[in-house]
Amino acid sequence: MDRIRITGGRPLTGEIPIGGAKNAALPLMAASLLTPETLTLVNLPSVADIHAMANLLAELGVKTEKDADARSIAMTGDAVSETTAPYDIVRKMRASVLVLGPLLARFGKARVSLPGGCAIGTRPVDLHLKALEQMGATIELAGGYIDAHVDGRLKGAHILFPSITVGGTENILMAAALAEGETVIANAAREPEVTDLACCLQAMGAQITGIGSDTLHVTGVDALKSATHNIVPDRIETGTYAVAAAITGGDVLLKHAEMASNEAVFGHLMRAGVDVTETDDGIRIARKNGRIRGVDVMTEPYPGFPTDMQAQFMALLTLAEGASMITESIFENRFMHVPELLRMGADINVHGASAIVRGVKKLSGAPVMATDLRASVSLVLAGLAADGVTEVNRVYHLDRGYECIEQKLAACGAEIERVPE
Ligand code: UD1
């Protein structure tokens, strides 16, 4: 397996282009199942999860045409012949479960492998299933699969999610778009990726109000039509490279990045002593003076601090002046990066869902590995600042969500390379 080798200690300077959001693109691609007409997505990131979703859709019979230069994909679902999402694809990418709502809404049946656990927790999909049952679906779990069907169309319902779920909100939003009557989704996730999906569905002819709020009203329509949609910039890629600039004491322009979807992350960076400036074509991140200051972080649903930025921020805070408390409130097992950061010289104590990070003056390079995407990238960030050489193993985790990460960092002066096995 490939490794990433980094020789740390170089401040990053220059520009990093931010791509389209992976977590917006995945549900948007699943939305192509809702219509026989063509859905075109522009600003598609080229990362492994997106290729996996394209494969899954192709397996179901969606015709996909990619244009690498235009970074777009055109998906036409007029000949969908299959309604099963097999284990082999779902086990590699949990977001495959996002085909459940659209398949059920348009074809009245869907069979999707149960995603099972993953490195950061058990991650059940019970809330997706309960909501679909409320909409009239019959759901059985057998042989590791979710078997769902409905006689006729799904029916609009009042769904109150007992806790906020991004994927659950997206699945139900897509299902409700083609259901009979009105669906209310209360305690809905407000993540920018949910909003992006709702805007795209509107462009396809869906009737949705309350977009961006925690209560979505959807009046089902008989059919959706073709649309072209521009995917929002990736706020997690933005935050990750913002930390890269900050942790190395650099000065980087994140091109196409947006402030509005990232206020919690930028707010914390500013409190830690990092300069964050909005420019005409992106956001500039600079840390010129002194050490980072410790800040407390608590992950929360949007607009709170994103769990997908927790590991990266922890890497930054290992080098801060003073102590920081990081509390993870979304996933139960999301401190897998801690033992690896300790091996690089960090001082971190985990107590249940919280970690106390006492800043050290320097980290030292080491061979490390992680078991999920954001934990892996946090080790890359630590390696950029550490003395000596860091080798991050299991690079396939990084490739799931970061496009050309070593090229983007190297272009700003990082000493980083991919070492093929
Ligand atoms: C999405 C993101 C992921 C991010 C997460 C939280 C995508 C493709 N992935 O994941 O990167 O970390 O949001 O911002 O967009 N839960 C249940 N039952 C359910 C559904 C969820 O108990 O039916 C729990 C989960 O285990 C978790 C919490 O709810 O503890 C939030 O999960 P959810 O918002 O659904 O995350 P995903 O949509 O899987």
Coordinates of C-alpha atoms and ligand atoms in Angstrom, one line a residue:
M1 CA 0.0 0.0 0.0
D2 CA 1.2 3.5 -0.8
R3 CA 2.6 5.8 1.9
I4 CA 2.9 9.5 2.2
R5 CA 6.3 10.7 3.3
I6 CA 6.7 14.2 4.7
T7 CA 9.7 16.0 5.9
G8 CA 8.3 18.6 8.3
G9 CA 9.1 22.1 9.3
R10 CA 8.4 24.1 6.1
P11 CA 5.9 27.0 6.3
L12 CA 3.3 26.7 3.5
T13 CA 3.0 29.7 1.2
G14 CA 1.0 30.1 -2.0
E15 CA -2.5 29.0 -3.2
I16 CA -4.5 25.9 -2.8
P17 CA -7.6 25.3 -4.9
I18 CA -10.6 24.0 -3.0
G19 CA -12.8 21.5 -4.9
G20 CA -16.4 20.6 -4.8
A21 CA -17.7 19.0 -1.5
K22 CA -17.5 15.2 -1.5
N23 CA -20.3 15.0 1.1
A24 CA -22.5 17.2 -1.1
A25 CA -21.7 15.3 -4.3
L26 CA -22.6 11.9 -2.8
P27 CA -26.3 12.6 -2.1
L28 CA -26.5 14.7 -5.3
M29 CA -25.3 11.8 -7.3
A30 CA -27.9 9.5 -5.6
A31 CA -30.6 12.1 -6.6
S32 CA -30.0 11.1 -10.3
L33 CA -32.1 7.9 -9.4
L34 CA -35.1 10.1 -8.9
T35 CA -35.6 11.0 -12.6
P36 CA -35.4 9.4 -16.0
E37 CA -34.0 12.7 -17.3
T38 CA -30.4 13.8 -17.0
L39 CA -28.9 15.4 -13.9
T40 CA -25.6 17.1 -14.5
L41 CA -23.3 18.0 -11.6
V42 CA -20.5 20.5 -12.1
N43 CA -17.5 20.9 -9.8
L44 CA -17.3 17.2 -9.0
P45 CA -14.3 16.3 -6.9
S46 CA -12.2 13.4 -8.2
V47 CA -11.8 11.2 -5.1
A48 CA -12.3 7.5 -4.4
D49 CA -15.8 7.9 -2.7
I50 CA -17.1 9.7 -5.8
H51 CA -15.8 6.9 -8.1
A52 CA -17.4 4.3 -5.8
M53 CA -20.8 6.1 -6.0
A54 CA -20.5 6.4 -9.8
N55 CA -19.8 2.6 -9.9
L56 CA -22.8 1.9 -7.7
L57 CA -25.1 4.0 -9.9
A58 CA -23.7 2.4 -13.0
E59 CA -24.5 -1.0 -11.5
L60 CA -28.1 0.1 -10.9
G61 CA -28.3 1.1 -14.6
V62 CA -27.7 4.9 -14.4
K63 CA -25.8 6.0 -17.5
T64 CA -23.0 8.2 -16.5
E65 CA -20.8 10.4 -18.6
K66 CA -17.9 12.1 -17.0
D67 CA -16.1 15.1 -18.4
A68 CA -12.8 15.3 -16.6
D69 CA -11.9 18.8 -18.0
A70 CA -15.2 20.3 -17.1
R71 CA -15.1 18.4 -13.8
S72 CA -18.7 17.4 -14.4
I73 CA -20.8 14.2 -14.6
A74 CA -24.1 13.7 -16.5
M75 CA -26.3 11.0 -15.1
T76 CA -29.3 9.6 -16.8
G77 CA -31.6 7.2 -15.0
D78 CA -34.0 6.3 -17.8
A79 CA -32.9 2.7 -17.9
V80 CA -32.5 1.8 -14.2
S81 CA -32.8 -2.0 -14.1
E82 CA -31.5 -3.0 -10.7
T83 CA -32.6 -1.9 -7.2
T84 CA -30.0 -3.7 -5.1
A85 CA -26.9 -2.0 -3.7
P86 CA -24.6 -4.9 -3.0
Y87 CA -22.5 -5.6 0.1
D88 CA -19.2 -5.3 -1.8
I89 CA -19.8 -1.6 -2.7
V90 CA -21.7 -0.5 0.5
R91 CA -19.0 -1.9 2.8
K92 CA -16.4 0.3 1.1
M93 CA -18.6 3.4 1.3
R94 CA -21.3 3.9 3.8
A95 CA -22.9 6.8 1.9
S96 CA -24.2 4.1 -0.5
V97 CA -27.2 3.9 1.8
L98 CA -28.3 7.3 0.2
V99 CA -29.7 5.3 -2.8
L100 CA -32.3 3.8 -0.5
G101 CA -34.7 6.8 -0.4
P102 CA -34.5 7.6 -4.1
L103 CA -34.9 3.9 -5.3
L104 CA -37.9 3.3 -3.0
A105 CA -39.6 6.6 -4.0
R106 CA -39.3 6.0 -7.7
F107 CA -39.4 2.2 -8.1
G108 CA -41.3 1.2 -5.0
K109 CA -38.5 -1.2 -3.9
A110 CA -34.9 -1.2 -2.8
R111 CA -32.5 -3.7 -1.4
V112 CA -29.4 -2.1 0.2
S113 CA -26.7 -3.9 2.2
L114 CA -26.6 -2.8 5.8
P115 CA -23.6 -0.5 6.2
G116 CA -22.5 -2.0 9.5
G117 CA -19.9 -0.5 11.8
C118 CA -16.9 1.6 10.9
A119 CA -13.7 2.9 12.5
I120 CA -15.4 5.9 14.2
G121 CA -18.4 4.1 15.7
T122 CA -21.4 1.8 15.2
R123 CA -23.2 4.3 12.9
P124 CA -26.7 2.7 12.6
V125 CA -29.2 3.7 9.9
D126 CA -32.3 3.1 12.1
L127 CA -33.5 6.7 11.8
H128 CA -33.5 6.4 8.0
L129 CA -35.5 3.2 8.2
K130 CA -38.1 4.4 10.8
A131 CA -38.8 7.5 8.8
L132 CA -39.3 5.5 5.6
E133 CA -41.7 3.2 7.5
Q134 CA -43.6 6.3 8.6
M135 CA -44.0 7.1 4.9
G136 CA -45.6 3.7 4.2
A137 CA -42.6 1.5 3.4
T138 CA -42.4 -2.1 4.6
I139 CA -38.8 -2.8 5.7
E140 CA -37.2 -6.1 6.6
L141 CA -33.7 -6.8 7.6
A142 CA -32.5 -10.2 6.4
G143 CA -29.1 -11.6 5.3
G144 CA -27.3 -8.4 6.1
Y145 CA -29.6 -6.4 3.7
I146 CA -32.3 -3.8 4.1
D147 CA -35.2 -5.0 2.1
A148 CA -37.7 -2.2 1.5
H149 CA -40.8 -2.0 -0.6
V150 CA -44.0 0.1 -0.8
D151 CA -47.3 -0.6 -2.6
G152 CA -47.9 2.4 -4.9
R153 CA -46.1 5.6 -3.8
L154 CA -44.6 6.6 -0.5
K155 CA -46.9 8.8 1.5
G156 CA -46.1 12.2 3.0
A157 CA -45.6 12.1 6.7
H158 CA -44.6 14.1 9.7
I159 CA -41.0 13.0 10.5
L160 CA -39.4 14.2 13.7
F161 CA -35.9 13.0 13.9
P162 CA -35.1 12.2 17.6
S163 CA -31.5 13.3 16.9
I164 CA -29.9 15.1 14.0
T165 CA -28.8 12.9 11.1
V166 CA -27.3 14.3 7.9
G167 CA -27.7 11.1 5.8
G168 CA -31.2 10.5 7.3
T169 CA -32.3 14.0 6.4
E170 CA -30.9 13.6 2.9
N171 CA -32.5 10.2 2.3
I172 CA -35.9 11.4 3.5
L173 CA -35.7 14.6 1.5
M174 CA -35.1 12.7 -1.7
A175 CA -37.9 10.2 -0.9
A176 CA -40.3 12.9 0.0
A177 CA -39.7 14.8 -3.2
L178 CA -41.6 12.0 -5.1
A179 CA -44.0 11.0 -2.3
E180 CA -47.7 11.6 -2.4
G181 CA -48.6 14.6 -0.3
E182 CA -46.7 16.7 2.2
T183 CA -43.8 15.6 4.3
V184 CA -42.5 17.7 7.2
I185 CA -38.9 16.8 8.3
A186 CA -38.5 18.3 11.8
N187 CA -35.1 18.4 13.6
A188 CA -33.6 18.2 10.2
A189 CA -29.8 18.5 9.7
R190 CA -28.9 22.0 8.5
E191 CA -25.5 21.1 7.1
P192 CA -24.6 23.1 3.9
E193 CA -24.5 19.7 2.0
V194 CA -28.2 19.2 2.9
T195 CA -29.0 22.7 1.7
D196 CA -27.1 22.0 -1.5
L197 CA -29.2 18.8 -2.1
A198 CA -32.4 20.7 -1.4
C199 CA -31.5 23.4 -3.9
C200 CA -30.6 20.8 -6.6
L201 CA -33.9 19.0 -6.0
Q202 CA -35.7 22.3 -6.3
A203 CA -34.0 22.8 -9.7
M204 CA -35.3 19.3 -10.7
G205 CA -38.8 20.5 -9.9
A206 CA -39.2 19.4 -6.2
Q207 CA -41.3 21.6 -4.0
I208 CA -39.4 22.3 -0.8
T209 CA -39.6 25.2 1.7
G210 CA -37.6 25.8 4.9
I211 CA -34.3 25.2 3.2
G212 CA -31.4 25.9 5.5
S213 CA -33.7 25.6 8.6
D214 CA -34.3 22.7 10.9
T215 CA -37.8 22.1 9.5
L216 CA -38.2 21.2 5.9
H217 CA -41.6 21.0 4.2
V218 CA -41.8 18.9 1.0
T219 CA -44.8 18.6 -1.2
G220 CA -44.3 15.6 -3.4
V221 CA -44.6 15.8 -7.1
D222 CA -45.3 13.1 -9.7
A223 CA -42.0 13.4 -11.5
L224 CA -38.7 15.3 -11.4
K225 CA -36.9 16.6 -14.4
S226 CA -33.4 17.3 -15.7
A227 CA -31.2 20.0 -14.1
T228 CA -27.6 21.2 -14.0
H229 CA -26.2 21.9 -10.5
N230 CA -22.9 23.4 -9.3
I231 CA -21.6 21.6 -6.2
V232 CA -20.7 23.8 -3.2
P233 CA -17.0 24.1 -2.2
D234 CA -15.8 21.5 0.2
R235 CA -15.8 23.1 3.7
I236 CA -13.9 20.2 5.2
E237 CA -11.1 20.4 2.6
T238 CA -11.1 24.2 3.2
G239 CA -10.7 23.7 7.0
T240 CA -8.1 21.0 6.6
Y241 CA -5.8 23.3 4.4
A242 CA -6.5 26.2 6.7
V243 CA -5.1 24.1 9.5
A244 CA -2.1 23.2 7.3
A245 CA -1.3 26.9 6.8
A246 CA -1.8 27.6 10.5
I247 CA 0.2 24.6 11.9
T248 CA 3.2 25.4 9.7
G249 CA 3.2 29.2 10.4
G250 CA 2.4 29.8 6.7
D251 CA 0.4 32.1 4.5
V252 CA -2.0 30.5 2.1
L253 CA -4.9 31.6 -0.1
L254 CA -7.6 28.9 -0.2
K255 CA -9.1 29.6 -3.6
H256 CA -12.9 29.3 -4.1
A257 CA -13.3 28.7 -0.3
E258 CA -16.3 30.2 1.4
M259 CA -16.6 31.8 4.8
A260 CA -20.3 31.4 5.4
S261 CA -20.3 27.6 5.6
N262 CA -17.2 27.5 7.8
E263 CA -17.8 30.1 10.5
A264 CA -17.2 27.7 13.4
V265 CA -13.9 26.5 12.1
F266 CA -12.7 30.0 11.2
G267 CA -13.9 31.4 14.5
H268 CA -11.8 28.8 16.4
L269 CA -8.8 29.5 14.2
M270 CA -9.1 33.2 14.9
R271 CA -9.4 32.6 18.6
A272 CA -6.2 30.5 18.4
G273 CA -4.4 33.5 16.9
V274 CA -4.6 32.7 13.2
D275 CA -5.4 35.5 10.7
V276 CA -8.4 34.7 8.5
T277 CA -9.2 37.1 5.7
E278 CA -11.9 36.9 3.1
T279 CA -10.6 38.0 -0.4
D280 CA -12.3 38.2 -3.8
D281 CA -11.4 34.7 -4.8
G282 CA -11.2 32.8 -1.5
I283 CA -9.9 33.0 2.0
R284 CA -6.4 33.8 3.2
I285 CA -5.0 32.0 6.2
A286 CA -1.8 33.3 7.8
R287 CA 0.0 32.7 11.1
K288 CA 3.0 35.0 11.2
N289 CA 3.4 35.8 14.9
G290 CA 4.0 33.4 17.7
R291 CA 2.5 30.1 18.7
I292 CA -1.0 29.0 18.4
R293 CA -3.1 29.6 21.5
G294 CA -5.1 26.7 23.1
V295 CA -8.9 26.8 22.5
D296 CA -11.7 24.5 23.5
V297 CA -13.6 22.7 20.8
M298 CA -16.9 20.9 21.0
T299 CA -18.2 19.1 17.9
E300 CA -21.9 19.7 17.1
P301 CA -24.3 19.5 14.2
Y302 CA -24.1 22.5 11.8
P303 CA -23.7 25.4 12.4
G304 CA -21.5 24.0 15.3
F305 CA -18.0 22.9 14.9
P306 CA -17.9 19.9 12.5
T307 CA -16.9 16.5 13.7
D308 CA -15.1 16.0 10.4
M309 CA -12.6 18.8 11.5
Q310 CA -12.0 17.5 15.0
A311 CA -8.9 15.4 14.3
Q312 CA -7.3 18.1 12.2
F313 CA -7.8 20.7 14.9
M314 CA -6.4 18.4 17.5
A315 CA -3.2 18.1 15.5
L316 CA -3.0 21.9 15.5
L317 CA -3.7 22.2 19.2
T318 CA -0.9 19.7 20.1
L319 CA 1.5 22.6 19.3
A320 CA -0.5 25.4 21.1
E321 CA 0.5 27.4 24.0
G322 CA -1.6 26.2 27.0
A323 CA -4.2 23.4 27.2
S324 CA -7.3 22.8 25.1
M325 CA -10.3 20.6 25.7
I326 CA -11.8 18.8 22.7
T327 CA -15.2 17.2 23.1
E328 CA -16.6 14.9 20.5
S329 CA -20.4 14.8 20.7
I330 CA -21.3 13.2 17.4
F331 CA -19.4 9.9 17.2
E332 CA -18.5 7.6 20.1
N333 CA -15.1 6.5 18.9
R334 CA -13.5 9.3 17.0
F335 CA -10.2 9.7 18.9
M336 CA -8.3 7.0 16.9
H337 CA -5.7 9.6 15.9
V338 CA -4.7 10.2 19.5
P339 CA -2.3 7.2 20.0
E340 CA -0.6 8.1 16.8
L341 CA -0.2 11.8 17.7
L342 CA 1.2 10.6 21.1
R343 CA 3.8 8.7 19.1
M344 CA 4.8 12.0 17.5
G345 CA 5.3 13.6 21.0
A346 CA 1.9 15.1 21.6
D347 CA 0.5 15.3 25.2
I348 CA -3.1 14.2 25.1
N349 CA -5.3 12.6 27.7
V350 CA -8.7 11.2 26.7
H351 CA -11.5 11.0 29.3
G352 CA -14.6 9.5 27.7
A353 CA -15.8 11.9 25.0
S354 CA -13.3 14.6 25.8
A355 CA -9.6 15.0 25.3
I356 CA -7.3 17.3 27.1
V357 CA -4.5 18.5 24.8
R358 CA -1.6 20.1 26.5
G359 CA 0.5 22.0 23.9
V360 CA 4.1 20.9 23.4
K361 CA 6.9 22.9 21.7
K362 CA 7.5 20.4 19.0
L363 CA 6.4 17.2 17.5
S364 CA 8.8 14.7 16.0
G365 CA 8.3 12.7 12.8
A366 CA 7.4 9.0 13.0
P367 CA 5.8 6.2 11.0
V368 CA 2.0 6.5 11.7
M369 CA -1.2 5.2 10.4
A370 CA -4.9 5.8 10.9
T371 CA -8.2 4.0 10.3
D372 CA -10.3 6.7 8.8
L373 CA -10.2 9.6 6.4
R374 CA -10.0 12.6 8.8
A375 CA -7.7 10.9 11.3
S376 CA -5.3 10.1 8.5
V377 CA -5.2 13.7 7.3
S378 CA -4.6 14.9 10.9
L379 CA -1.4 12.9 10.8
V380 CA -0.4 14.5 7.6
L381 CA -0.9 17.9 9.2
A382 CA 1.1 16.9 12.3
G383 CA 3.8 15.7 9.9
L384 CA 4.0 19.0 8.1
A385 CA 4.9 20.7 11.4
A386 CA 7.0 17.9 13.0
D387 CA 10.8 17.7 13.1
G388 CA 12.1 15.1 10.8
V389 CA 10.3 12.5 8.6
T390 CA 6.7 11.3 9.1
E391 CA 5.4 8.4 7.0
V392 CA 1.6 8.1 6.9
N393 CA 0.5 4.6 6.0
R394 CA -2.8 3.4 4.5
V395 CA -3.1 6.3 2.1
Y396 CA -6.3 4.9 0.6
H397 CA -8.1 6.6 3.5
L398 CA -6.8 10.0 2.3
D399 CA -7.7 9.2 -1.3
R400 CA -11.3 8.7 -0.3
G401 CA -11.8 12.4 0.3
Y402 CA -8.7 14.5 -0.6
E403 CA -8.0 15.1 -4.3
C404 CA -4.2 15.4 -5.1
I405 CA -3.4 16.1 -1.5
E406 CA 0.4 15.8 -1.9
Q407 CA 0.4 18.0 -5.1
K408 CA -1.6 20.7 -3.4
L409 CA 0.6 20.8 -0.4
A410 CA 3.9 20.5 -2.4
A411 CA 2.8 23.4 -4.5
C412 CA 2.9 25.5 -1.4
G413 CA 6.4 24.4 -0.4
A414 CA 5.7 21.2 1.7
E415 CA 8.3 18.4 1.3
I416 CA 5.8 15.6 0.7
E417 CA 5.7 12.7 -1.6
R418 CA 3.7 9.5 -2.3
V419 CA 5.9 6.4 -1.9
P420 CA 4.4 3.5 -3.9
E421 CA 4.6 0.1 -2.3
Ligands
UD1_1 C1 -22.4 12.5 7.5 C2 -21.1 12.8 6.8 C3 -19.9 12.5 7.8 C4 -20.1 13.4 9.0 C5 -21.4 13.2 9.6 C6 -21.7 14.1 10.8 C7 -21.5 12.2 4.5 C8 -21.4 11.3 3.4 N1 -21.0 11.9 5.7 O1 -22.4 11.2 7.9 O2 -18.7 12.8 7.1 O3 -19.1 13.0 9.9 O4 -22.5 13.4 8.6 O5 -21.6 15.4 10.4 O6 -22.2 13.3 4.4 N2 -27.2 8.0 13.7 C9 -28.1 7.0 14.3 N3 -29.0 6.5 13.5 C10 -29.2 6.8 12.2 C11 -28.3 7.7 11.6 C12 -27.3 8.3 12.4 O7 -27.9 6.7 15.5 O8 -30.1 6.2 11.6 C13 -26.2 8.6 14.6 C14 -24.8 8.3 14.1 O9 -24.3 7.0 14.5 C15 -24.0 9.4 14.6 C16 -25.0 10.6 14.5 O10 -26.3 10.0 14.5 O11 -23.6 9.2 15.9 C17 -24.8 11.5 13.3 O12 -24.7 10.7 12.1 P1 -25.2 11.3 10.7 O13 -25.4 12.7 10.8 O14 -26.3 10.4 10.2 O15 -23.9 11.0 9.8 P2 -23.8 10.5 8.3 O16 -24.9 11.0 7.5 O17 -23.5 9.0 8.4

